[in-house]
PDB file of C-alpha atoms in Angstrom:
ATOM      1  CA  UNK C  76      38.882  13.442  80.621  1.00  0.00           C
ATOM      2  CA  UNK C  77      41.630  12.468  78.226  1.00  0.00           C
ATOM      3  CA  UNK C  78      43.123  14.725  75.470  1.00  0.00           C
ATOM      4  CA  UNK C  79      40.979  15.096  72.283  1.00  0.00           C
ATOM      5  CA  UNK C  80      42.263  13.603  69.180  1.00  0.00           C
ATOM      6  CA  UNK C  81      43.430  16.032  66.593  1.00  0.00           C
ATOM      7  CA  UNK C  82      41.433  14.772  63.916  1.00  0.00           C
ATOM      8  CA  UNK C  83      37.743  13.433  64.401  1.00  0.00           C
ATOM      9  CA  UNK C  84      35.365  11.517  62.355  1.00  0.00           C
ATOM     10  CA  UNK C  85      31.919  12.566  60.870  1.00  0.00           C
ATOM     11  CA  UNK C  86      29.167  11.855  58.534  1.00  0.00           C
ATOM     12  CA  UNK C  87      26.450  14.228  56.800  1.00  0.00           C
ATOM     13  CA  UNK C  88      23.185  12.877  56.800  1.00  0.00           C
ATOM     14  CA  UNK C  89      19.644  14.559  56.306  1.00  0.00           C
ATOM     15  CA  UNK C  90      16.133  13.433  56.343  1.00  0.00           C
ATOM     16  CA  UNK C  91      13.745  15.390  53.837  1.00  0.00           C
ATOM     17  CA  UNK C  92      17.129  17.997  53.268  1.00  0.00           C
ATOM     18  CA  UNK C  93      16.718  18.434  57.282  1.00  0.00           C
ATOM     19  CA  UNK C  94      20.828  18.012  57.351  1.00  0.00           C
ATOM     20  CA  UNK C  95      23.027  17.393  59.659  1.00  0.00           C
ATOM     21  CA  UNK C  96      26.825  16.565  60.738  1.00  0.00           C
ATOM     22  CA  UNK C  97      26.998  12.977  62.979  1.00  0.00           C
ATOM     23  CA  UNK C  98      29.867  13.316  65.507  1.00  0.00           C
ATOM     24  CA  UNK C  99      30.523   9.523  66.362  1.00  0.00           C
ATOM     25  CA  UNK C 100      31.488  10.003  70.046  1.00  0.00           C
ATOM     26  CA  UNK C 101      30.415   6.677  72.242  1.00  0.00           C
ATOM     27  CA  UNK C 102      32.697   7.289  75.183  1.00  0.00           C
ATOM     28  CA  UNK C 103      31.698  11.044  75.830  1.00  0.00           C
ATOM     29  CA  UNK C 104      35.091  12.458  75.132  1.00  0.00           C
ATOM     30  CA  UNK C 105      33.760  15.439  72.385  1.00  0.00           C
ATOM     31  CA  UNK C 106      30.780  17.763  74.026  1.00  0.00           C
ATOM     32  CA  UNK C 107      31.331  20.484  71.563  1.00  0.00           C
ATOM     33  CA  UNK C 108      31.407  24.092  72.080  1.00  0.00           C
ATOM     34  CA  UNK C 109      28.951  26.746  70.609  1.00  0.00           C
ATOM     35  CA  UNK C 110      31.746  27.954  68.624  1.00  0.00           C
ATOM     36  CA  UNK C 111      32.788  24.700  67.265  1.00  0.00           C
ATOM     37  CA  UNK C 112      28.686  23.421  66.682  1.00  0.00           C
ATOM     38  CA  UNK C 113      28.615  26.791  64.431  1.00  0.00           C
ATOM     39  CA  UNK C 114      31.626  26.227  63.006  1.00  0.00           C
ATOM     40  CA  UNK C 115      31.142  22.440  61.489  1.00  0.00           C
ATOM     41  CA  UNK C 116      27.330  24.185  60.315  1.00  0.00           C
ATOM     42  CA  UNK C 117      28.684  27.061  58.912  1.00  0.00           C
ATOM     43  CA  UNK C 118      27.384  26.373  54.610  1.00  0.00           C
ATOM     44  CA  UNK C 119      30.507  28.303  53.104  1.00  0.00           C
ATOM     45  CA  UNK C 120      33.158  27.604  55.750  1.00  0.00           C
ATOM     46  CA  UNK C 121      32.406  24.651  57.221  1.00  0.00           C
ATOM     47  CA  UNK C 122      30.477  21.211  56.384  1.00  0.00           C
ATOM     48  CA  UNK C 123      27.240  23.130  56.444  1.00  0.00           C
ATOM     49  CA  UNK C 124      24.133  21.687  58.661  1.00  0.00           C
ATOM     50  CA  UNK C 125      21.156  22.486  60.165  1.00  0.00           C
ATOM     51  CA  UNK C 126      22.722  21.343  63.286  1.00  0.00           C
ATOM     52  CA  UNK C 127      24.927  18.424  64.857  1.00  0.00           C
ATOM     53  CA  UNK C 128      23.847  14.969  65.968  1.00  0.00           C
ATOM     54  CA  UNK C 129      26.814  13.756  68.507  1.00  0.00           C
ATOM     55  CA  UNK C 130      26.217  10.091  68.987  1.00  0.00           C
ATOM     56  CA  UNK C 131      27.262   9.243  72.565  1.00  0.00           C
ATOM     57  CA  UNK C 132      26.955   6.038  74.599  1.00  0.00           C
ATOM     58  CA  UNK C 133      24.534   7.144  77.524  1.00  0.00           C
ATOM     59  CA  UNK C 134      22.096   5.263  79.098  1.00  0.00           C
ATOM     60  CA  UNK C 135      18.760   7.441  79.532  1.00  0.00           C
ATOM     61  CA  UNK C 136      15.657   5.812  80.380  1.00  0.00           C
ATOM     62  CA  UNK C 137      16.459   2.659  79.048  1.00  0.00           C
ATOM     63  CA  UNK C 138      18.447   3.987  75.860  1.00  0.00           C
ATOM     64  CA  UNK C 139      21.507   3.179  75.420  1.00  0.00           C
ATOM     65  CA  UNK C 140      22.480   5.710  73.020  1.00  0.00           C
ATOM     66  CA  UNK C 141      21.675   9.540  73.437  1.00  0.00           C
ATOM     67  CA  UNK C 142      21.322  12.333  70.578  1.00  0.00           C
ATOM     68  CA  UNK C 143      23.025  15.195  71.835  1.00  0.00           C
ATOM     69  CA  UNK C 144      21.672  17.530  69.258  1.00  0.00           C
ATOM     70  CA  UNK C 145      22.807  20.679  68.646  1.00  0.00           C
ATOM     71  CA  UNK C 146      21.468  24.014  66.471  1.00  0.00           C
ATOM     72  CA  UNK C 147      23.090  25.494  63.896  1.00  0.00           C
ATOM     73  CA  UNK C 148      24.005  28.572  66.084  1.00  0.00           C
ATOM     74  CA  UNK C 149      25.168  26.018  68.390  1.00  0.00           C
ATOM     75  CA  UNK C 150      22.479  26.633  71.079  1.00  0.00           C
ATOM     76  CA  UNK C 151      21.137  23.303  72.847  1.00  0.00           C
ATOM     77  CA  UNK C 152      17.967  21.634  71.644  1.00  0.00           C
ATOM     78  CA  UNK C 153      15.366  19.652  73.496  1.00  0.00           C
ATOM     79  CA  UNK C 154      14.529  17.203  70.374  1.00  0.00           C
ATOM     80  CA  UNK C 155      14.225  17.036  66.418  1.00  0.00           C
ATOM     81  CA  UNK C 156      12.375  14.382  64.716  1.00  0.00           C
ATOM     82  CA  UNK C 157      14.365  14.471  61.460  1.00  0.00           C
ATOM     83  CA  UNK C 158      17.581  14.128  63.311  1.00  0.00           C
ATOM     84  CA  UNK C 159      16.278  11.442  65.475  1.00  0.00           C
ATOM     85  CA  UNK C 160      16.115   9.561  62.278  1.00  0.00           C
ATOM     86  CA  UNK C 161      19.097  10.904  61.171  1.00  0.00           C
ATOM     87  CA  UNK C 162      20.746   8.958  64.168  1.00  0.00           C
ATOM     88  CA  UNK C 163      18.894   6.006  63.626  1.00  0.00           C
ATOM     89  CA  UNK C 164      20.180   5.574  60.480  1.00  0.00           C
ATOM     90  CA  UNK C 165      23.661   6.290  61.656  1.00  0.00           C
ATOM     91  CA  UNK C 166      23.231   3.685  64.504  1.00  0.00           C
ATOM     92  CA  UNK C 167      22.157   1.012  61.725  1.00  0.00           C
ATOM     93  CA  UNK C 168      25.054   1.685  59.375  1.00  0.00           C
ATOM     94  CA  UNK C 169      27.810   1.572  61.721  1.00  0.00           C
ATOM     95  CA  UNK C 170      26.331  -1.664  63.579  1.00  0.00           C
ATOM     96  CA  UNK C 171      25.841  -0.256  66.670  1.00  0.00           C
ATOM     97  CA  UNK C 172      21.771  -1.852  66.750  1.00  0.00           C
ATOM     98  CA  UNK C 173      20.393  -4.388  65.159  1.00  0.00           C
ATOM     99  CA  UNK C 174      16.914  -4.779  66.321  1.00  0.00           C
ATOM    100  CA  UNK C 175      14.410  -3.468  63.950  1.00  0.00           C
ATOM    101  CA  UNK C 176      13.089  -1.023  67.304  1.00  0.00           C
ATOM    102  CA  UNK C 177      15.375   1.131  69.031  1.00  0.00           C
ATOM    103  CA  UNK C 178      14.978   3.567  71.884  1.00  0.00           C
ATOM    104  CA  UNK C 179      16.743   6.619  71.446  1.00  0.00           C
ATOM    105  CA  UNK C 180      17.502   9.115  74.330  1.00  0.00           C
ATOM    106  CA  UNK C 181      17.530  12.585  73.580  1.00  0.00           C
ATOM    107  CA  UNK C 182      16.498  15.483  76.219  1.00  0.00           C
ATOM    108  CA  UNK C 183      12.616  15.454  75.607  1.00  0.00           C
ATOM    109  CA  UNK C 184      13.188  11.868  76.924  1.00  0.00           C
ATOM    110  CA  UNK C 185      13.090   7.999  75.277  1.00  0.00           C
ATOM    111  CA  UNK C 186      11.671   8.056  71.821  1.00  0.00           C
ATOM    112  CA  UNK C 187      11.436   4.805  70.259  1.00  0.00           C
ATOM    113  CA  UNK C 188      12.580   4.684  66.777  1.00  0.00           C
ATOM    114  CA  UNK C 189      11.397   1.359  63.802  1.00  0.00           C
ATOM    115  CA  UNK C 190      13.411   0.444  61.005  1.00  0.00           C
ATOM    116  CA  UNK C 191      10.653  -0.238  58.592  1.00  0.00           C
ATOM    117  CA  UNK C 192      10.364  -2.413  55.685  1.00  0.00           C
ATOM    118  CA  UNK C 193      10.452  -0.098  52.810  1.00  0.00           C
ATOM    119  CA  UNK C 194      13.693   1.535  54.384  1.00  0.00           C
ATOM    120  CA  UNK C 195      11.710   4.588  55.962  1.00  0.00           C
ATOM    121  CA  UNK C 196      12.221   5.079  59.681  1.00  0.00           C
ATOM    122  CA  UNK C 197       9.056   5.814  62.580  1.00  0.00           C
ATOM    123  CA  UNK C 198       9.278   7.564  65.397  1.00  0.00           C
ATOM    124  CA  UNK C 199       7.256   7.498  68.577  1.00  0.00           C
ATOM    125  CA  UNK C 200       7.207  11.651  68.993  1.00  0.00           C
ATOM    126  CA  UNK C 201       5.379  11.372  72.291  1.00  0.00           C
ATOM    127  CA  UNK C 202       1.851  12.717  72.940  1.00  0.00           C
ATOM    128  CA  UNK C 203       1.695  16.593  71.927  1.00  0.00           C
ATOM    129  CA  UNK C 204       0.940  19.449  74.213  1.00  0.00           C
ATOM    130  CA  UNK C 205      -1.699  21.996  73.618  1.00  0.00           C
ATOM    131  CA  UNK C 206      -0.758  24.791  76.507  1.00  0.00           C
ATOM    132  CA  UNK C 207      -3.384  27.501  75.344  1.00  0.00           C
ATOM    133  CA  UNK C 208      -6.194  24.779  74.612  1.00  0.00           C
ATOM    134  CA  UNK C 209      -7.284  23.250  71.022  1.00  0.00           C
ATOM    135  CA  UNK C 210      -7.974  26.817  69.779  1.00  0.00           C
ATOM    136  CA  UNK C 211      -5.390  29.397  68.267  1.00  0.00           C
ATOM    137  CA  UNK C 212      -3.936  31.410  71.567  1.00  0.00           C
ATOM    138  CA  UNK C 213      -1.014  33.092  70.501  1.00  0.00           C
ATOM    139  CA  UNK C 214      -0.789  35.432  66.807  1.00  0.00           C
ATOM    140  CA  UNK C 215       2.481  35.398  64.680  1.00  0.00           C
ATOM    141  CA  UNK C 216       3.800  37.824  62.657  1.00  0.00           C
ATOM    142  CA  UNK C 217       5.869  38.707  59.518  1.00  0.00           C
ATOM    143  CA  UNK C 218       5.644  42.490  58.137  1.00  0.00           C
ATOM    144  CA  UNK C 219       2.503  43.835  58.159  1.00  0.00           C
ATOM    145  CA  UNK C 220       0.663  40.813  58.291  1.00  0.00           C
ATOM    146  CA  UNK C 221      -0.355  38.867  61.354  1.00  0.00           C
ATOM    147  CA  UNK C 222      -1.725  35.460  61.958  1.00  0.00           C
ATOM    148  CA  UNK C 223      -3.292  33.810  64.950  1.00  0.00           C
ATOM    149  CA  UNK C 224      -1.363  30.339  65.641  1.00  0.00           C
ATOM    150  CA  UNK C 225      -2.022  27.442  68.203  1.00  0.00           C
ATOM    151  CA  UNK C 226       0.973  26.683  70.556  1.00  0.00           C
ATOM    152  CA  UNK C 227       1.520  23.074  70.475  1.00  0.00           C
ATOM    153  CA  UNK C 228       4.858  21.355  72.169  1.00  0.00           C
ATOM    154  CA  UNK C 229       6.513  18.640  70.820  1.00  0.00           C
ATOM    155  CA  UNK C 230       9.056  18.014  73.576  1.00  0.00           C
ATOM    156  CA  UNK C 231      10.074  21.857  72.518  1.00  0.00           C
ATOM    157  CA  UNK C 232       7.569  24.624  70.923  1.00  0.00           C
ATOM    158  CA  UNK C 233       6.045  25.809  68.325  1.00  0.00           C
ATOM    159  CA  UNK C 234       3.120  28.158  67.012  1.00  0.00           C
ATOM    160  CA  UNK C 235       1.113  26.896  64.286  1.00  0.00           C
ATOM    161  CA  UNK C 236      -0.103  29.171  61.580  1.00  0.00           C
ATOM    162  CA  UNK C 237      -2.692  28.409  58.743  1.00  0.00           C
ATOM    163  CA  UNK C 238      -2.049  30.908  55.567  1.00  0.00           C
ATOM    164  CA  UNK C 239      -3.558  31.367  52.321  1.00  0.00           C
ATOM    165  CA  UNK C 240      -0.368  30.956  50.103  1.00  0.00           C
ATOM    166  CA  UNK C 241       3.083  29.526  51.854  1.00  0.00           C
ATOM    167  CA  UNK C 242       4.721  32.476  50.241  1.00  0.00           C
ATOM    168  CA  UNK C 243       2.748  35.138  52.351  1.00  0.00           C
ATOM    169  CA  UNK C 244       5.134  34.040  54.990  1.00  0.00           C
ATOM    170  CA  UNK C 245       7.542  36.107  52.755  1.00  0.00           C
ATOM    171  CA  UNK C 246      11.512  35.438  52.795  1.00  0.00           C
ATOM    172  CA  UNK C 247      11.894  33.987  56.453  1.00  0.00           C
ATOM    173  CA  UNK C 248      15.146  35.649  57.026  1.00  0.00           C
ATOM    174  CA  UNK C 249      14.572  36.675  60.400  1.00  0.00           C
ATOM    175  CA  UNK C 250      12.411  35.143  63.355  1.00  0.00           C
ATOM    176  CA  UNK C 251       8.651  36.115  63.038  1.00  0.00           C
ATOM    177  CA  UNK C 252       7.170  37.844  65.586  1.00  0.00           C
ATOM    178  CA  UNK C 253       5.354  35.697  68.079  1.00  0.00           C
ATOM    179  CA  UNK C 254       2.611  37.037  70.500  1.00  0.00           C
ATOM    180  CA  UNK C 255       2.088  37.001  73.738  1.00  0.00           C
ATOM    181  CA  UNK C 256       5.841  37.378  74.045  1.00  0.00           C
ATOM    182  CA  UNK C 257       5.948  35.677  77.552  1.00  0.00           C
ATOM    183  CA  UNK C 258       4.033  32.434  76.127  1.00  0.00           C
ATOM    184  CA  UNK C 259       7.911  31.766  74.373  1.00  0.00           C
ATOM    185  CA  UNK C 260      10.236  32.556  76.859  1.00  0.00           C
ATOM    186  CA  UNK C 261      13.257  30.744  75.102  1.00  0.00           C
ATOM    187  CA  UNK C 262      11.788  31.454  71.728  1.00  0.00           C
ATOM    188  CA  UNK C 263       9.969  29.219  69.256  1.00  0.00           C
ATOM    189  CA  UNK C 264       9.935  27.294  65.947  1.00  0.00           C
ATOM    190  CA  UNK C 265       6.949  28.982  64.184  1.00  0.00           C
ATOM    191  CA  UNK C 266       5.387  26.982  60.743  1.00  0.00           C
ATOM    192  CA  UNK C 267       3.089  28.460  58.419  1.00  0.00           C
ATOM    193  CA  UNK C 268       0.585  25.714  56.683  1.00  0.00           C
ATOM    194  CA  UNK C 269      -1.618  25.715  53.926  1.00  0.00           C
ATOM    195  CA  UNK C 270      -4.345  22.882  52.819  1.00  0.00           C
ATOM    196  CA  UNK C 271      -3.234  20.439  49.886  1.00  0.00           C
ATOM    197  CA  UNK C 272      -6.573  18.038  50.116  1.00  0.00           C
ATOM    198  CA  UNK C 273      -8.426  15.885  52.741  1.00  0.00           C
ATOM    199  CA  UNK C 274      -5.407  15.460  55.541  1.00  0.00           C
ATOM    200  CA  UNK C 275      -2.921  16.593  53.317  1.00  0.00           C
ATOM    201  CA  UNK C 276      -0.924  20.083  54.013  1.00  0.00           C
ATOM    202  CA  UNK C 277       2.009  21.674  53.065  1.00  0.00           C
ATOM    203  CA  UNK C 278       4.424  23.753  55.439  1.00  0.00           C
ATOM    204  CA  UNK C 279       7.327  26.110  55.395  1.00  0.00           C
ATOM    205  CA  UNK C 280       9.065  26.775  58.763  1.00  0.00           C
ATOM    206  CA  UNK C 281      11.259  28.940  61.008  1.00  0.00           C
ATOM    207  CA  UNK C 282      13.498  26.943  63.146  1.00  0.00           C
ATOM    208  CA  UNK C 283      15.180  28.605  66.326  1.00  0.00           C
ATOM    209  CA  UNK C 284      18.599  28.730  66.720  1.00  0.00           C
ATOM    210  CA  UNK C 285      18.554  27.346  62.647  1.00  0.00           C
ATOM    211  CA  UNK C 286      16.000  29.688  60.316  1.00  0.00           C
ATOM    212  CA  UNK C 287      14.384  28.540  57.651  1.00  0.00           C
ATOM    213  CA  UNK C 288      15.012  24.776  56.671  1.00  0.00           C
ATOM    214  CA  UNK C 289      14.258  22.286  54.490  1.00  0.00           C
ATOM    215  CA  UNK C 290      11.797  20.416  56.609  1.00  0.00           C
ATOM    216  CA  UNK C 291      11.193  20.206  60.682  1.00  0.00           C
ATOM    217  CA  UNK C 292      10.176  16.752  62.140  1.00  0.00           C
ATOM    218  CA  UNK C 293       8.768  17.775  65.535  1.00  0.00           C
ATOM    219  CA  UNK C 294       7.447  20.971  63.238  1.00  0.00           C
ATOM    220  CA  UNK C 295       5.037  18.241  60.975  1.00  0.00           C
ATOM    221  CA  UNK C 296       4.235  16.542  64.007  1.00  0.00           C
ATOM    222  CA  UNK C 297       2.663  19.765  65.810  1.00  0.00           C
ATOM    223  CA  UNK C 298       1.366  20.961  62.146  1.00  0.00           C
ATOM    224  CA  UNK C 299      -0.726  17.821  61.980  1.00  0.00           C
ATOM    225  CA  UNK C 300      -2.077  18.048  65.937  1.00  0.00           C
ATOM    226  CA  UNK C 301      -2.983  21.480  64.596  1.00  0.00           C
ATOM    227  CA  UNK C 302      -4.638  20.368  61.615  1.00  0.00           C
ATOM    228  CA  UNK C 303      -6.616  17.506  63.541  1.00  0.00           C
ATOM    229  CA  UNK C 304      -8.156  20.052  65.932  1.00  0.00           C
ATOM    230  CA  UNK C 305      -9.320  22.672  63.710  1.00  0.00           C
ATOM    231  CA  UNK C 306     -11.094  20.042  61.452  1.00  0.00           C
ATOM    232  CA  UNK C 307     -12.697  18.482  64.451  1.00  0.00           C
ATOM    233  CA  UNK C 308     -10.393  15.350  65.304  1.00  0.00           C
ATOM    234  CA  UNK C 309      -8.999  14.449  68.521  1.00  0.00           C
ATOM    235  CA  UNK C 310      -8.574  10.885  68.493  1.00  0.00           C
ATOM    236  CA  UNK C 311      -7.660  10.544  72.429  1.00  0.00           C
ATOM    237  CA  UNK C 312     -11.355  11.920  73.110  1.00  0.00           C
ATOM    238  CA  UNK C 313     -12.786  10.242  69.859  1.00  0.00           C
ATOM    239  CA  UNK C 314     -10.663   6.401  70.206  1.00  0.00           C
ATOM    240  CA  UNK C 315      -9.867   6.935  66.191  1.00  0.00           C
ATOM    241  CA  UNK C 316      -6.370   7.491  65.037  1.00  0.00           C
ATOM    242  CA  UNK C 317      -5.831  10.204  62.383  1.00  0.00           C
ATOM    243  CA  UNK C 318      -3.074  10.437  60.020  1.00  0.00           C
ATOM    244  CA  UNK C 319      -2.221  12.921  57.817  1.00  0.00           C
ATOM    245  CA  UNK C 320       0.444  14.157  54.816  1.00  0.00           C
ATOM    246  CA  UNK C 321       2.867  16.342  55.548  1.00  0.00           C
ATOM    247  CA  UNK C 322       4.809  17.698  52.951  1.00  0.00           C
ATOM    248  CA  UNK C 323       7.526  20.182  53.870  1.00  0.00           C
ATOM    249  CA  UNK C 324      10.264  21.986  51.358  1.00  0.00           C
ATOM    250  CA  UNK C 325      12.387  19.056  51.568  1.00  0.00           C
ATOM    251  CA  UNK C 326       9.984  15.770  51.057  1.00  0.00           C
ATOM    252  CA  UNK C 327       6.982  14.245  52.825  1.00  0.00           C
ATOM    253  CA  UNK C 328       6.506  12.631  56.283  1.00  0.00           C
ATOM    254  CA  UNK C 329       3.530  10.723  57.379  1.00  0.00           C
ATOM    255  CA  UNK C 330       2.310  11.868  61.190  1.00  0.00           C
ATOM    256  CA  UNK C 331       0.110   9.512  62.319  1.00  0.00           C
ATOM    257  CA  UNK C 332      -1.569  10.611  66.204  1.00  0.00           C
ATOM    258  CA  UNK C 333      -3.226   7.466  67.699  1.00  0.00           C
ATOM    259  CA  UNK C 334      -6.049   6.396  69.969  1.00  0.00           C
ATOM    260  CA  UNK C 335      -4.021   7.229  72.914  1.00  0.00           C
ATOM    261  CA  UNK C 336      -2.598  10.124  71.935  1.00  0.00           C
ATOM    262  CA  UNK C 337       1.067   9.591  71.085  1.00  0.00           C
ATOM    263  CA  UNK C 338       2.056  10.611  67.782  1.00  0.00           C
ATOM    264  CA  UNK C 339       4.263   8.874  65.044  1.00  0.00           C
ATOM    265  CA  UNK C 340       5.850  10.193  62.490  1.00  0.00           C
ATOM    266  CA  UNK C 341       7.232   8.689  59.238  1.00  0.00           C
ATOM    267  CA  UNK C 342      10.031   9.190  56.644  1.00  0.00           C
ATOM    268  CA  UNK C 343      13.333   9.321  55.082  1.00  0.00           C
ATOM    269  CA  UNK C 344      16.704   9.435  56.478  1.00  0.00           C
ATOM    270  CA  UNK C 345      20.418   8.608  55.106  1.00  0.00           C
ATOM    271  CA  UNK C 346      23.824   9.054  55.446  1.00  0.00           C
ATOM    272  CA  UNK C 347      25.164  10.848  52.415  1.00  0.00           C
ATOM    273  CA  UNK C 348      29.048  10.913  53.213  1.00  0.00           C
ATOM    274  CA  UNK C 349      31.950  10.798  55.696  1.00  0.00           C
ATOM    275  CA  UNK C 350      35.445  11.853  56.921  1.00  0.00           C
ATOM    276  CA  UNK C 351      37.231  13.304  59.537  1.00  0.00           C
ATOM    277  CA  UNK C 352      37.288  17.412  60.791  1.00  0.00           C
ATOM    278  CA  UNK C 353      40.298  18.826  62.509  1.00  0.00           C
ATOM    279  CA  UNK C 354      39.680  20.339  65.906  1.00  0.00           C
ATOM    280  CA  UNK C 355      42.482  22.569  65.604  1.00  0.00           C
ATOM    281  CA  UNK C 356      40.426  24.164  62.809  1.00  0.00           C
ATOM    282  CA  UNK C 357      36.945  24.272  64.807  1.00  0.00           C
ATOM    283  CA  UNK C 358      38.620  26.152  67.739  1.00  0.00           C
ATOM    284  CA  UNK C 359      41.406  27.945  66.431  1.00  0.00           C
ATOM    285  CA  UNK C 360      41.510  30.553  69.087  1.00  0.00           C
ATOM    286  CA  UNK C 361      41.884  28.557  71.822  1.00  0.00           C
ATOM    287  CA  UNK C 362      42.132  25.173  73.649  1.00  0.00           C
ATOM    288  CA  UNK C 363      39.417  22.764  71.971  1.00  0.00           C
ATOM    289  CA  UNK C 364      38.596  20.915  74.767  1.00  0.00           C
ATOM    290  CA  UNK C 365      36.889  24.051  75.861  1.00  0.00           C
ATOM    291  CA  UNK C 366      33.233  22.573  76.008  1.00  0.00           C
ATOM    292  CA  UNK C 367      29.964  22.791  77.254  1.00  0.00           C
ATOM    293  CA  UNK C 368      28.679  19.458  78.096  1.00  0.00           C
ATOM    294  CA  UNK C 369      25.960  17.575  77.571  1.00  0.00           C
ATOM    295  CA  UNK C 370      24.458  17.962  81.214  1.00  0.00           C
ATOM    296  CA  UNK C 371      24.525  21.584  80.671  1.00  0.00           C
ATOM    297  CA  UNK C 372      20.855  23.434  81.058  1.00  0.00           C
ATOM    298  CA  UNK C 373      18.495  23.448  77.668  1.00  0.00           C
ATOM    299  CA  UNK C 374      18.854  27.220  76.190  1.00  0.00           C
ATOM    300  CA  UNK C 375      16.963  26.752  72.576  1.00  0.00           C
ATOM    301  CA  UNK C 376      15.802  23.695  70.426  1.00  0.00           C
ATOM    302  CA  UNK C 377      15.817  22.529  66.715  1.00  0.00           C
ATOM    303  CA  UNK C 378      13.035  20.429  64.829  1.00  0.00           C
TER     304      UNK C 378
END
């Protein structure tokens, strides 16, 4: 592996104020550390993000380009649906793609991405998981007050709560309390949802490894499998797709789950600036090459 430049190039981006810091870094020559992924995130010392998108030149299942995504705490994530976008845009801007459908690779596997007319961006999220059934099978948590919540996995987990008011979910500062214990054993992104009309809800969320944010991709995509089955919709068992509105702090997505079961999920992404970081500042205690790459085992995931 050759020495790291000194200075290295990056864009912010977000999709519904899901943000994030691009790392352009097609030959593989930048795996970041922990330290330095917390570092670039950091909102008073740093760019500030809810994580890192490192765009490298990988081929995965047919991809060409891989999302090595990273939390804010700088803990390795499975997928996020806003960052996928995220990196589509990127790829788009810089010329890297120019086919209106592009497969991305990230490490929940190929999700195909569409560049769509009105300048929103789909992506194929995969078919969702329901581990403890259709019905709620775990309970979360938050002061006094406890929920129960249906596990659903996007590629990486969550528990899905339906509240009263979005603010009985109270400040968010710290992970809610998520039960059985053993049903997360890495943890989980936990959303609490309330009805806005026919389809239509409204969610706040707790990412791991990020906290509270803005708005969670794979997090509206399990919200609306949850929503589906507790008003009676399965449209693999029933052959008629469902969509629904999601509308999160930061925005709306559309979440579409089809006949066969794969879901889709619409919305905004851009690219809101760029220039270049010093590594010497990101690991100033040491050599910053020090890195854990991409191979490395999953520990947490983002949205």
């Amino acid at each position: 592996m050759s020495s790291a430049p000194h200075a290295v190039p990056f864009l912010k981006g977000h999709g519904t104020e899901n943000d994030f810091v691009i790392i352009p870094d097609p030959d593989d020559r930048l795996p970041l550390s922990p330290a330095a992924v917390a570092r670039l995130c950091d909102r008073r010392a740093g760019i500030g993000g809810d994580g890192v998108l490192r765009v490298v030149r990988r081929a995965v299942g047919g991809a060409e380009w891989f999302m090595d995504y990273r939390n804010a705490d700088g803990s390795v994530a499975e997928m996020c649906g806003n960052g996928v976008r995220v990196f589509a845009r990127y790829l788009r801007r810089a010329g890297l793609v120019t086919a209106d459908e592009v497969p991305v690779g990230t490490r929940a596997g190929v999700r195909r991405v569409r560049y769509e007319a009105d300048g929103s961006i789909t992506v194929d999220m995969g078919r969702a998981g329901l581990p403890g059934g259709a019905e709620p099978s775990v309970t979360v948590t938050v002061g006094e007050r406890t929920w129960p919540a249906r596990h659903v996995d996007m590629g990486n987990p969550h528990a899905v709560a339906f509240v009263d008011r979005l603010s009985d979910a109270g400040p968010l500062r710290e992970a809610p309390e998520v039960r059985p214990a053993e049903t997360y054993p890495r943890g989980t992104n936990v959303e609490f949802v309330v009805d806005r009309g026919p389809r239509h809800v409204a969610l706040r969320v707790h990412e791991r490894g990020s906290g509270e944010t803005r708005s969670c991709g794979t997090g509206a995509c399990a919200v609306m499998v949850a929503a589906a089955r507790r008003d009676g919709l399965d449209p693999a068992a029933d052959g008629r797709a469902a969509t629904y509105t999601v509308d999160v702090p930061g925005g709306r997505l559309l979440v579409t789950e089809a006949a066969d079961g794969t879901v889709a999920m619409t919305g905004p992404a851009v690219v809101i600036a760029e220039g270049t970081v010093d590594l010497g500042w990101l690991e100033p205690d040491g050599d910053p090459m020090r890195f854990s790459h991409v191979s490395e085992n999953i520990s947490h995931s983002n949205g």
